[in-house]
């Protein structure tokens, strides 16, 4: 039986490090320092701060355990980490959708609301108020569409990084993003008012 040959280590690159070495602690410490905080911000917006703490820890644990499956030639480590986090998030989709629906109900921004001009202006400037108004529409999206939208708008990943994170073609990402934005313009008044930025 032939021994499995390990791939040749690639030169250390901050975006595409070699993780398959026998001593991963130093590299994973660097990855944690570089990516834990932005990953936490993204996850907290989706599932709340406490759940985000757990998911960041679990993301890095899964990454450490699956480090031999990471191939730097296929994509940047950032995309790989966000892909792991997104897969972990899918376990919490029901809670996320219920939370978005509750936020939409509590926002109370229906067509019959009589708010002063000052309140309407303040709401437009308040990102949290906008998120609450969009929450119902975002909750109505399919899991795949919601992941593409939120990885793009909340995590700041570009189409290629989203494709790597979700293991789908970049054309699919662009198509979903276009379709979601078009749907939001037609179905979410807050999205139209803010010029379609999500």
N, CA and C of each residue as an Amber inpcrd file, in Angstrom:
protein
   594
   0.8420000  -1.1600000   0.0000000   0.0000000   0.0000000   0.0000000
   0.8990000   1.2400000   0.0000000   0.5980000   2.1710000  -0.8830000
   1.4210000   3.3730000  -0.9880000   1.0400000   4.3660000   0.1000000
   2.0450000   5.0060000   0.6450000   1.7930000   6.0420000   1.6480000
   1.2270000   7.2790000   0.9510000   0.2940000   7.9080000   1.6210000
  -0.3150000   9.1240000   1.0650000   0.7190000  10.2410000   1.0950000
   0.9030000  10.8490000  -0.0450000   1.8900000  11.9250000  -0.1320000
   1.2290000  13.2600000   0.1900000   1.7950000  13.9760000   1.1360000
   1.2860000  15.2910000   1.5140000   1.6390000  16.2910000   0.4320000
   0.7300000  17.2630000   0.1590000   1.0710000  18.2750000  -0.8380000
   2.2360000  19.1260000  -0.3480000   2.9770000  19.6330000  -1.3060000
   4.0960000  20.5110000  -0.9620000   3.5600000  21.7690000  -0.3090000
   4.1630000  22.2030000   0.7960000   3.7150000  23.4450000   1.4140000
   3.9170000  24.6230000   0.4650000   2.9300000  25.4860000   0.4100000
   3.0430000  26.6980000  -0.3890000   3.7270000  27.7720000   0.4410000
   4.2890000  28.7620000  -0.2130000   4.8740000  29.8480000   0.5680000
   3.8050000  30.4850000   1.4450000   4.1840000  30.8710000   2.6560000
   3.2330000  31.4900000   3.5790000   2.7030000  32.7690000   2.9540000
   1.4110000  32.8740000   2.8980000   0.7350000  34.0360000   2.3450000
  -0.4030000  34.3370000   3.2910000  -0.5610000  35.5970000   3.6600000
  -1.5650000  35.9160000   4.6730000  -2.9790000  35.5790000   4.2260000
  -3.2650000  35.6250000   2.9230000  -4.6080000  35.3210000   2.4370000
  -4.7990000  33.8480000   2.0930000  -3.7140000  33.1420000   1.8550000
  -3.7860000  31.7390000   1.4600000  -2.6870000  30.9360000   2.1520000
  -2.7490000  30.8650000   3.4820000  -1.6770000  30.1710000   4.2070000
  -1.7810000  28.6540000   4.0500000  -0.6720000  28.0030000   4.2700000
  -0.6530000  26.5410000   4.3040000  -1.0090000  26.1290000   5.7270000
  -2.0920000  25.3610000   5.8840000  -2.5700000  24.9850000   7.2160000
  -2.3060000  23.5310000   7.5660000  -1.7170000  22.7880000   6.6560000
  -1.5630000  21.3560000   6.8530000  -0.3510000  20.9230000   7.6410000
   0.4090000  21.8420000   8.1780000   1.6100000  21.4720000   8.9240000
   1.2910000  20.8010000  10.2470000   2.2990000  20.1970000  10.8620000
   2.0810000  19.4620000  12.1130000   1.8440000  20.3730000  13.3180000
   2.2530000  21.6340000  13.2460000   2.1030000  22.5720000  14.3610000
   1.2540000  23.7690000  13.9180000  -0.0720000  23.6450000  13.9620000
  -0.9340000  24.7080000  13.4330000  -1.1920000  25.8660000  14.3890000
  -0.7170000  25.7760000  15.6320000  -1.0870000  26.7670000  16.6490000
  -0.7200000  28.1960000  16.2530000   0.4620000  28.4080000  15.7370000
   0.8940000  29.7600000  15.3890000   0.0300000  30.3250000  14.2620000
  -0.1790000  29.5350000  13.2230000  -0.9750000  30.0170000  12.0870000
  -2.4280000  30.2550000  12.4900000  -2.9970000  29.3690000  13.3070000
  -4.3810000  29.5790000  13.7380000  -4.5070000  30.7400000  14.7070000
  -3.4840000  31.0000000  15.4760000  -3.4850000  32.2000000  16.3150000
  -3.5340000  33.4580000  15.4620000  -2.7470000  33.4660000  14.3840000
  -2.7530000  34.6050000  13.4620000  -4.1070000  34.7360000  12.7650000
  -4.6730000  33.6070000  12.3400000  -5.9880000  33.6360000  11.6940000
  -7.0530000  34.1630000  12.6500000  -7.0010000  33.7140000  13.8860000
  -7.9700000  34.1760000  14.8720000  -7.8320000  35.6890000  15.0800000
  -6.6110000  36.1590000  15.2250000  -6.3810000  37.5980000  15.4100000
  -6.8910000  38.4040000  14.2230000  -6.7220000  37.8770000  13.0250000
  -7.1080000  38.6090000  11.8160000  -8.6020000  38.5400000  11.5210000
  -9.2500000  37.4100000  11.8000000 -10.6030000  37.2010000  11.2980000
 -11.6850000  37.0370000  12.3580000 -11.3440000  36.8200000  13.6050000
 -12.3750000  36.5660000  14.6260000 -13.2970000  37.7680000  14.8150000
 -12.7330000  38.9560000  14.8990000 -13.5600000  40.1480000  15.1490000
 -14.5250000  40.4340000  13.9970000 -14.0740000  40.4870000  12.7140000
 -15.0540000  40.7260000  11.6420000 -16.0520000  39.5790000  11.4990000
 -15.6030000  38.3580000  11.7310000 -16.5120000  37.2200000  11.6750000
 -17.5650000  37.3420000  12.7760000 -17.1540000  37.7600000  13.9580000
 -18.0870000  37.9430000  15.0680000 -19.1170000  39.0320000  14.7410000
 -18.6650000  40.1490000  14.1650000 -19.6010000  41.2280000  13.8020000
 -20.6580000  40.7110000  12.8380000 -20.2170000  39.9680000  11.8290000
 -21.1490000  39.4060000  10.8480000 -22.1290000  38.4480000  11.5170000
 -21.6190000  37.5350000  12.3130000 -22.4760000  36.5450000  12.9670000
 -23.4230000  37.1960000  13.9670000 -22.9550000  38.1970000  14.7030000
 -23.8030000  38.8760000  15.6900000 -24.9860000  39.5630000  15.0220000
 -24.7870000  40.0980000  13.8400000 -25.8970000  40.7330000  13.1290000
 -26.9440000  39.7050000  12.7140000 -26.5290000  38.4830000  12.5360000
 -27.4680000  37.4440000  12.0990000 -28.1210000  36.7200000  13.2590000
 -27.3540000  36.4510000  14.3300000 -27.9040000  35.6060000  15.3960000
 -27.7320000  36.1740000  16.7890000 -27.2590000  37.4050000  16.9210000
 -27.0760000  38.0020000  18.2420000 -25.6860000  37.7480000  18.7890000
 -25.3040000  38.5900000  19.7360000 -23.9410000  38.5800000  20.2620000
 -23.5600000  37.2660000  20.9390000 -24.4390000  36.7630000  21.8060000
 -24.0960000  35.5320000  22.5400000 -23.9200000  34.3470000  21.5970000
 -24.8520000  34.1830000  20.6710000 -24.7200000  33.0890000  19.7070000
 -23.4840000  33.2740000  18.8400000 -23.1610000  34.5310000  18.5280000
 -21.9810000  34.8010000  17.6990000 -20.7010000  34.3590000  18.3950000
 -20.6100000  34.5830000  19.7120000 -19.4230000  34.1250000  20.4540000
 -19.2370000  32.6190000  20.2530000 -20.3310000  31.8900000  20.4450000
 -20.2640000  30.4350000  20.2990000 -19.9170000  30.0270000  18.8740000
 -20.5300000  30.6990000  17.8920000 -20.2990000  30.3350000  16.5010000
 -18.8740000  30.6590000  16.0490000 -18.3010000  31.7500000  16.5290000
 -16.9080000  32.0570000  16.1780000 -16.0000000  30.9600000  16.7310000
 -16.2120000  30.5980000  17.9870000 -15.4080000  29.5210000  18.5820000
 -15.5680000  28.2260000  17.8040000 -16.8140000  27.8930000  17.4830000
 -17.0680000  26.6580000  16.7560000 -16.4740000  26.7160000  15.3470000
 -16.5220000  27.8820000  14.7110000 -15.9420000  28.0360000  13.3750000
 -14.4520000  27.7180000  13.3930000 -13.7370000  28.2840000  14.3660000
 -12.2960000  28.0340000  14.4260000 -11.9850000  26.6070000  14.8560000
 -12.8230000  26.0070000  15.6780000 -12.6220000  24.6060000  16.0500000
 -12.7980000  23.7060000  14.8300000 -13.8720000  23.9440000  14.0650000
 -14.0890000  23.1600000  12.8390000 -12.9270000  23.3780000  11.8760000
 -12.5030000  24.6440000  11.7190000 -11.3940000  24.9390000  10.8090000
 -10.1260000  24.1970000  11.2300000  -9.8420000  24.2020000  12.5220000
  -8.6560000  23.4990000  13.0170000  -8.7650000  22.0050000  12.7280000
  -9.9320000  21.4350000  12.9990000 -10.1270000  19.9980000  12.7680000
 -10.1250000  19.6330000  11.2940000 -10.5070000  20.5740000  10.4350000
 -10.5800000  20.3010000   8.9970000  -9.4760000  21.0140000   8.2210000
  -8.4100000  21.4040000   8.9020000  -7.3620000  22.1960000   8.2600000
  -6.7290000  21.5050000   7.0640000  -6.7120000  20.1890000   7.0640000
  -6.1140000  19.4570000   5.9410000  -6.9990000  19.5240000   4.6970000
  -8.2760000  19.8890000   4.8740000  -9.1650000  19.9990000   3.7110000
  -9.0600000  21.3670000   3.0410000  -8.4230000  22.3260000   3.7020000
  -8.2790000  23.6610000   3.1100000  -7.1880000  23.6260000   2.0470000
  -7.5230000  24.0720000   0.8510000  -6.5620000  24.1310000  -0.2510000
  -6.3840000  25.5980000  -0.6420000  -5.2430000  26.1810000  -0.3420000
  -5.0320000  27.5990000  -0.6400000  -5.1220000  27.9250000  -2.1300000
  -4.9720000  26.9130000  -2.9750000  -5.0850000  27.1560000  -4.4220000
  -6.5310000  27.3820000  -4.8420000  -7.4900000  26.9340000  -4.0190000
  -8.9100000  27.0650000  -4.3650000  -9.5140000  28.3880000  -3.9220000
  -8.9580000  29.0130000  -2.8970000  -9.5280000  30.2680000  -2.4310000
  -8.8420000  30.7850000  -1.1920000  -9.1740000  32.0140000  -0.8520000
  -8.5800000  32.6570000   0.3140000  -9.1330000  32.0500000   1.5990000
  -8.3450000  32.0970000   2.6510000  -8.7340000  31.5230000   3.9330000
  -9.9500000  32.2550000   4.5120000 -10.0820000  33.5400000   4.2380000
 -11.2420000  34.3060000   4.7130000 -12.5370000  33.6810000   4.1920000
 -12.5720000  33.3760000   2.9040000 -13.7650000  32.7580000   2.3160000
 -14.0500000  31.4040000   2.9500000 -13.0020000  30.6310000   3.1790000
 -13.1450000  29.3140000   3.7890000 -13.7560000  29.4320000   5.1730000
 -13.2670000  30.3990000   5.9750000 -13.8060000  30.5880000   7.3250000
 -15.2660000  31.0400000   7.2880000 -15.6000000  31.9710000   6.3980000
 -16.9930000  32.4060000   6.2820000 -17.8850000  31.2730000   5.7770000
 -17.3530000  30.4040000   4.9500000 -18.1220000  29.2390000   4.5000000
 -18.4380000  28.3020000   5.6560000 -17.4480000  28.0530000   6.5010000
 -17.6750000  27.2200000   7.6920000 -18.7250000  27.8690000   8.5810000
 -18.5660000  29.1710000   8.8300000 -19.5270000  29.8860000   9.6860000
 -20.9290000  29.8460000   9.1070000 -21.0490000  30.0000000   7.7950000
 -22.3680000  29.9730000   7.1540000 -23.0010000  28.5980000   7.2930000
 -22.2090000  27.5530000   7.1460000 -22.7650000  26.2050000   7.3330000
 -23.2460000  26.0080000   8.7610000 -22.5030000  26.5450000   9.7330000
 -22.9310000  26.4450000  11.1310000 -24.1990000  27.2630000  11.3690000
 -24.2930000  28.4020000  10.6990000 -25.4860000  29.2520000  10.8320000
 -26.7510000  28.5510000  10.3640000 -26.6170000  27.7350000   9.3620000
 -27.8010000  27.0810000   8.7890000 -28.5410000  26.2420000   9.8220000
 -27.8230000  25.8080000  10.8440000 -28.4880000  25.0720000  11.9220000
 -29.4190000  25.9780000  12.7100000 -29.1670000  27.2760000  12.6360000
 -29.9600000  28.2240000  13.4180000 -30.9270000  29.0300000  12.5520000
 -31.1960000  28.5670000  11.3410000 -32.0300000  29.3340000  10.4110000
 -33.4270000  29.5950000  10.9790000 -34.0240000  28.6040000  11.5950000
 -35.3780000  28.8140000  12.1230000 -35.4040000  29.9470000  13.1440000
 -34.4300000  29.9700000  14.0410000 -34.3630000  31.0430000  15.0440000
 -34.1260000  32.3850000  14.3700000 -33.2670000  32.4180000  13.3640000
 -32.9740000  33.6640000  12.6640000 -34.2270000  34.2120000  11.9900000
 -34.9520000  33.3480000  11.3000000 -36.1580000  33.7870000  10.5910000
 -37.1940000  34.2900000  11.5960000 -37.3700000  33.5640000  12.7020000
 -38.3260000  34.0300000  13.7260000 -37.9090000  35.3890000  14.2820000
 -36.6140000  35.5970000  14.5080000 -36.1260000  36.8790000  15.0160000
 -36.3560000  38.0090000  14.0260000 -36.1100000  37.7510000  12.7400000
 -36.3500000  38.7770000  11.7260000 -37.8340000  39.1180000  11.6300000
 -38.6770000  38.1010000  11.7100000 -40.1130000  38.3610000  11.6560000
 -40.5660000  39.1580000  12.8710000 -40.0230000  38.8610000  14.0470000
 -40.3710000  39.6170000  15.2550000 -39.8910000  41.0600000  15.1460000
 -38.6850000  41.2540000  14.5900000 -38.1670000  42.6190000  14.4220000
 -39.0500000  43.4130000  13.4710000 -39.5240000  42.7590000  12.4240000
 -40.4040000  43.4480000  11.4710000 -41.7120000  43.8420000  12.1440000
 -42.2580000  42.9450000  12.9700000 -43.5120000  43.2640000  13.6740000
 -43.3060000  44.3910000  14.6810000 -42.1770000  44.3550000  15.4100000
 -41.9410000  45.3660000  16.4480000 -41.5870000  46.7260000  15.8630000
 -41.1010000  46.7550000  14.6120000 -40.7470000  48.0390000  14.0030000
 -41.9890000  48.8920000  13.7890000 -43.1180000  48.2600000  13.4810000
 -44.3750000  48.9680000  13.3380000 -44.3680000  50.0580000  12.2870000
 -43.6440000  49.8320000  11.2030000 -43.5910000  50.8320000  10.1470000
 -44.5150000  50.4240000   9.0020000 -45.7890000  50.4130000   9.2600000
 -46.7620000  50.0700000   8.2340000 -47.2750000  51.3150000   7.5410000
 -48.0580000  51.1500000   6.4760000 -48.5520000  52.2830000   5.7290000
 -49.4570000  53.1940000   6.5320000 -50.1040000  52.6940000   7.6040000
 -51.0210000  53.5220000   8.3810000 -50.3630000  54.2980000   9.5040000
 -49.0500000  54.1620000   9.6890000 -48.3700000  54.8740000  10.7750000
 -48.3380000  56.3660000  10.5130000 -48.6440000  57.1290000  11.5320000
 -48.5920000  58.5850000  11.4430000 -47.3730000  59.0580000  12.2320000
 -46.2450000  59.1680000  11.5920000 -45.0260000  59.6120000  12.2620000
 -44.6980000  61.0220000  11.7850000 -44.0800000  61.7820000  12.6670000
 -43.7060000  63.1400000  12.3000000 -42.5820000  63.1120000  11.2700000
 -42.4160000  64.2350000  10.6020000 -41.3420000  64.3520000   9.6150000
 -39.9820000  64.0970000  10.2780000 -39.7690000  64.6560000  11.4770000
 -38.5030000  64.4720000  12.1780000 -38.2420000  62.9950000  12.4740000
 -39.2970000  62.2890000  12.8640000 -39.1470000  60.8570000  13.1660000
 -38.7910000  60.0870000  11.9020000 -39.4550000  60.4230000  10.8020000
 -39.1600000  59.7320000   9.5380000 -37.7160000  59.9830000   9.1100000
 -37.2410000  61.2180000   9.2400000 -35.8580000  61.5340000   8.8740000
 -34.8930000  60.7830000   9.7900000 -35.1570000  60.7880000  11.0970000
 -34.2860000  60.0840000  12.0430000 -34.2510000  58.5950000  11.7290000
 -35.3940000  58.0170000  11.3920000 -35.4440000  56.5970000  11.0570000
 -34.6010000  56.2880000   9.8220000 -34.6320000  57.1650000   8.8500000
 -33.8460000  56.9290000   7.6400000 -32.3590000  56.9440000   7.9390000
 -31.9650000  57.7330000   8.9140000 -30.5510000  57.8310000   9.2560000
 -30.1070000  56.7160000  10.1900000 -31.0510000  56.0710000  10.8160000
 -30.7390000  55.0520000  11.8050000 -30.6550000  53.6840000  11.1290000
 -29.4630000  53.1180000  11.0920000 -29.2760000  51.8320000  10.4240000
 -30.0900000  50.7270000  11.0780000 -30.2350000  50.7920000  12.3980000
 -31.0170000  49.7620000  13.0820000 -32.4830000  49.8370000  12.6770000
 -32.9970000  51.0440000  12.5330000 -34.3920000  51.1940000  12.1080000
 -34.5710000  50.6550000  10.6950000 -33.6010000  50.9280000   9.8290000
 -33.6990000  50.4150000   8.4610000 -33.6610000  48.8910000   8.4600000
 -32.7690000  48.3230000   9.2660000 -32.6820000  46.8670000   9.3340000
 -33.9930000  46.2720000   9.8130000 -34.6300000  46.9170000  10.7870000
 -35.9080000  46.4210000  11.2830000 -36.9710000  46.4780000  10.1960000
 -36.9750000  47.5570000   9.4110000 -37.9650000  47.6700000   8.3420000
 -37.7280000  46.6420000   7.2480000 -36.4760000  46.2730000   7.0300000
 -36.1540000  45.2840000   6.0060000 -36.2240000  43.8490000   6.5180000
 -36.3130000  43.6940000   7.8290000 -36.2130000  42.3670000   8.4350000
 -37.2420000  41.4000000   7.8790000 -38.4760000  41.8470000   7.7240000
 -39.5070000  40.9530000   7.1980000 -39.1890000  40.4800000   5.7950000
 -38.7060000  41.3970000   4.9630000 -38.3620000  41.0280000   3.5950000
 -37.1730000  40.0730000   3.5690000 -36.1730000  40.3220000   4.4020000
 -35.0060000  39.4480000   4.4540000 -35.4100000  38.0620000   4.9710000
 -36.3220000  38.0380000   5.9380000 -36.7890000  36.7530000   6.4780000
 -37.5060000  35.9300000   5.4150000 -38.1290000  36.5930000   4.4520000
 -38.8820000  35.8880000   3.4130000 -37.9830000  35.2650000   2.3480000
 -36.7100000  35.6270000   2.3130000 -35.7930000  35.0910000   1.3120000
 -35.4760000  33.6270000   1.5890000 -35.1160000  32.9110000   0.5430000
 -34.6470000  31.5320000   0.7260000 -33.3070000  31.5680000   1.4600000
 -32.9220000  30.4420000   2.0320000 -31.6490000  30.3740000   2.7640000
 -30.4840000  30.8100000   1.8830000 -30.4180000  30.2850000   0.6620000
 -29.3190000  30.6070000  -0.2440000 -29.2780000  32.0780000  -0.6010000
 -30.4470000  32.6540000  -0.9040000 -30.5050000  34.0740000  -1.2470000
 -30.1230000  34.9370000  -0.0500000 -30.6130000  34.5680000   1.1430000
 -30.2870000  35.3320000   2.3530000 -28.7840000  35.2740000   2.6310000
 -28.1780000  34.0960000   2.4760000 -26.7370000  33.9600000   2.7060000
 -25.9400000  34.8580000   1.7550000 -26.3060000  34.8510000   0.4670000
 -25.6000000  35.6830000  -0.5180000 -25.7440000  37.1600000  -0.1650000
 -26.9610000  37.5970000   0.1360000 -27.1990000  39.0010000   0.4640000
 -26.4230000  39.4260000   1.6970000 -26.4950000  38.6440000   2.7690000
 -25.8720000  39.0490000   4.0300000 -24.3540000  38.8950000   4.0230000
 -23.8340000  37.9050000   3.3220000 -22.3760000  37.8040000   3.2030000
 -21.8230000  38.9860000   2.4060000 -22.6020000  39.4690000   1.4440000
 -22.1820000  40.6220000   0.6480000 -22.3280000  41.9180000   1.4280000
 -23.5070000  42.1270000   2.0130000 -23.7790000  43.4320000   2.6360000
 -23.2680000  43.5360000   4.0670000 -23.3490000  42.4980000   4.8470000
 -22.9370000  42.5760000   6.2550000 -21.4920000  42.1700000   6.4690000
 -21.0480000  41.1320000   5.7610000 -19.6700000  40.6750000   5.9500000
 -18.7080000  41.3900000   5.0090000 -19.2290000  42.0180000   3.9520000
 -18.3860000  42.7600000   3.0280000 -17.5910000  41.8890000   2.0740000
 -18.0220000  40.6580000   1.8600000 -17.3280000  39.7860000   0.9230000
 -17.7240000  40.1710000  -0.4940000 -16.7830000  40.0260000  -1.4410000
 -17.1300000  40.2680000  -2.8340000 -17.7100000  38.9750000  -3.4250000
 -18.1650000  39.0470000  -4.6630000 -18.8430000  37.9000000  -5.2850000
 -17.9780000  36.6540000  -5.3150000 -16.7030000  36.8230000  -5.5850000
 -15.7930000  35.6740000  -5.6300000 -15.6470000  35.0500000  -4.2530000
 -15.5150000  35.8820000  -3.2260000 -15.3800000  35.3590000  -1.8650000
 -16.6610000  34.6610000  -1.4150000 -17.8160000  35.2190000  -1.7650000
 -19.0890000  34.5710000  -1.4220000 -19.1780000  33.2230000  -2.1210000
 -18.7820000  33.1800000  -3.3870000 -18.8010000  31.9160000  -4.1370000
 -17.9140000  30.8770000  -3.4600000 -16.7230000  31.2950000  -3.0420000
 -15.8230000  30.3730000  -2.3380000 -16.4240000  29.9280000  -1.0100000
 -17.0210000  30.8750000  -0.2780000 -17.5860000  30.5620000   1.0380000
 -18.7270000  29.5710000   0.9430000 -19.5720000  29.7220000  -0.0770000
 -20.7550000  28.8680000  -0.2070000 -20.5340000  27.6890000  -1.1530000
 -19.3470000  27.6400000  -1.7590000 -18.9980000  26.5750000  -2.7040000
 -20.0020000  26.5010000  -3.8560000 -20.2620000  27.6700000  -4.4390000
 -21.1330000  27.7770000  -5.6090000 -20.4130000  28.6290000  -6.6500000
 -20.8160000  28.5450000  -7.9120000 -20.1570000  29.3610000  -8.9370000
 -20.3880000  30.8550000  -8.7090000 -19.4070000  31.6590000  -9.1020000
 -19.5140000  33.1050000  -8.9240000 -20.6870000  33.6620000  -9.7290000
 -20.9880000  33.0650000 -10.8670000 -22.1420000  33.4990000 -11.6560000
 -23.4490000  33.3060000 -10.8980000 -23.5320000  32.2400000 -10.1180000
 -24.7170000  31.9970000  -9.2950000 -24.8510000  33.0750000  -8.2280000
 -23.7240000  33.4650000  -7.6300000 -23.7460000  34.5300000  -6.6210000
 -24.2790000  35.8100000  -7.2420000 -23.7260000  36.1930000  -8.3770000
 -24.1430000  37.4420000  -9.0350000 -25.6110000  37.3870000  -9.4340000
 -26.0270000  36.2490000  -9.9500000 -27.4290000  36.0840000 -10.3500000
 -28.3610000  36.1950000  -9.1480000 -28.0190000  35.5040000  -8.0500000
 -28.8510000  35.5780000  -6.8400000 -28.8980000  36.9990000  -6.2920000
 -27.7500000  37.6480000  -6.2450000 -27.6930000  39.0030000  -5.7100000
 -28.5380000  39.9590000  -6.5520000 -28.4500000  39.8260000  -7.8580000
 -29.2580000  40.6620000  -8.7510000 -30.7490000  40.3980000  -8.5200000
 -31.1160000  39.1160000  -8.4650000 -32.5170000  38.7530000  -8.2600000
 -33.0330000  39.2440000  -6.9120000 -32.2300000  39.1050000  -5.8500000
 -32.6380000  39.5360000  -4.5100000 -32.8170000  41.0460000  -4.4750000
 -31.8600000  41.7760000  -5.0280000 -31.9780000  43.2400000  -5.0230000
 -33.2010000  43.6930000  -5.8060000 -33.4570000  43.0640000  -6.9290000
 -34.6420000  43.4050000  -7.7330000 -35.9150000  43.1090000  -6.9340000
 -35.9570000  41.9700000  -6.2680000 -37.1240000  41.6000000  -5.4720000
 -37.3190000  42.5750000  -4.3090000 -36.2140000  42.9450000  -3.6380000
 -36.3140000  43.8830000  -2.5250000 -36.8160000  45.2530000  -2.9880000
 -36.3480000  45.7150000  -4.1480000 -36.8340000  46.9990000  -4.6670000
 -38.3380000  46.9580000  -4.8920000 -38.8410000  45.8320000  -5.3490000
 -40.2650000  45.7020000  -5.6410000 -41.1100000  45.4420000  -4.3970000
 -40.5390000  44.8200000  -3.3760000 -41.3400000  44.3530000  -2.2440000
 -41.0250000  44.9760000  -0.8930000 -39.9540000  45.7450000  -0.8010000
 -39.5800000  46.3340000   0.4880000 -39.4570000  47.8450000   0.3280000
 -40.4680000  48.6030000   0.7720000 -40.4380000  50.0570000   0.6030000
 -39.1830000  50.7020000   1.1930000 -38.6830000  50.2170000   2.3110000
 -37.4910000  50.8030000   2.9330000 -36.2840000  50.6550000   2.0330000
 -36.2080000  49.5480000   1.2950000 -35.0930000  49.3100000   0.3900000
 -35.1230000  50.3230000  -0.7450000 -36.3130000  50.5930000  -1.2900000
 -36.4660000  51.5920000  -2.3610000 -36.0870000  52.9770000  -1.8530000
 -36.5370000  53.3410000  -0.6300000 -36.2720000  54.6680000  -0.0830000
 -34.7810000  54.9240000   0.0980000 -34.0430000  53.8750000   0.4440000
 -32.6190000  54.0380000   0.7190000 -31.7720000  53.8560000  -0.5250000
 -32.4000000  53.7590000  -1.6860000 -31.6510000  53.6460000  -2.9340000
 -31.1590000  52.2580000  -3.2340000 -31.7420000  51.2480000  -2.6040000
 -31.3910000  49.8680000  -2.9250000 -30.0390000  49.4220000  -2.4490000
 -29.5360000  49.9860000  -1.3710000 -28.2270000  49.5620000  -0.8550000
 -28.4450000  48.5240000   0.2430000 -28.0360000  47.3150000  -0.0390000
 -28.0720000  46.2630000   0.9700000 -26.8800000  45.3630000   0.7620000
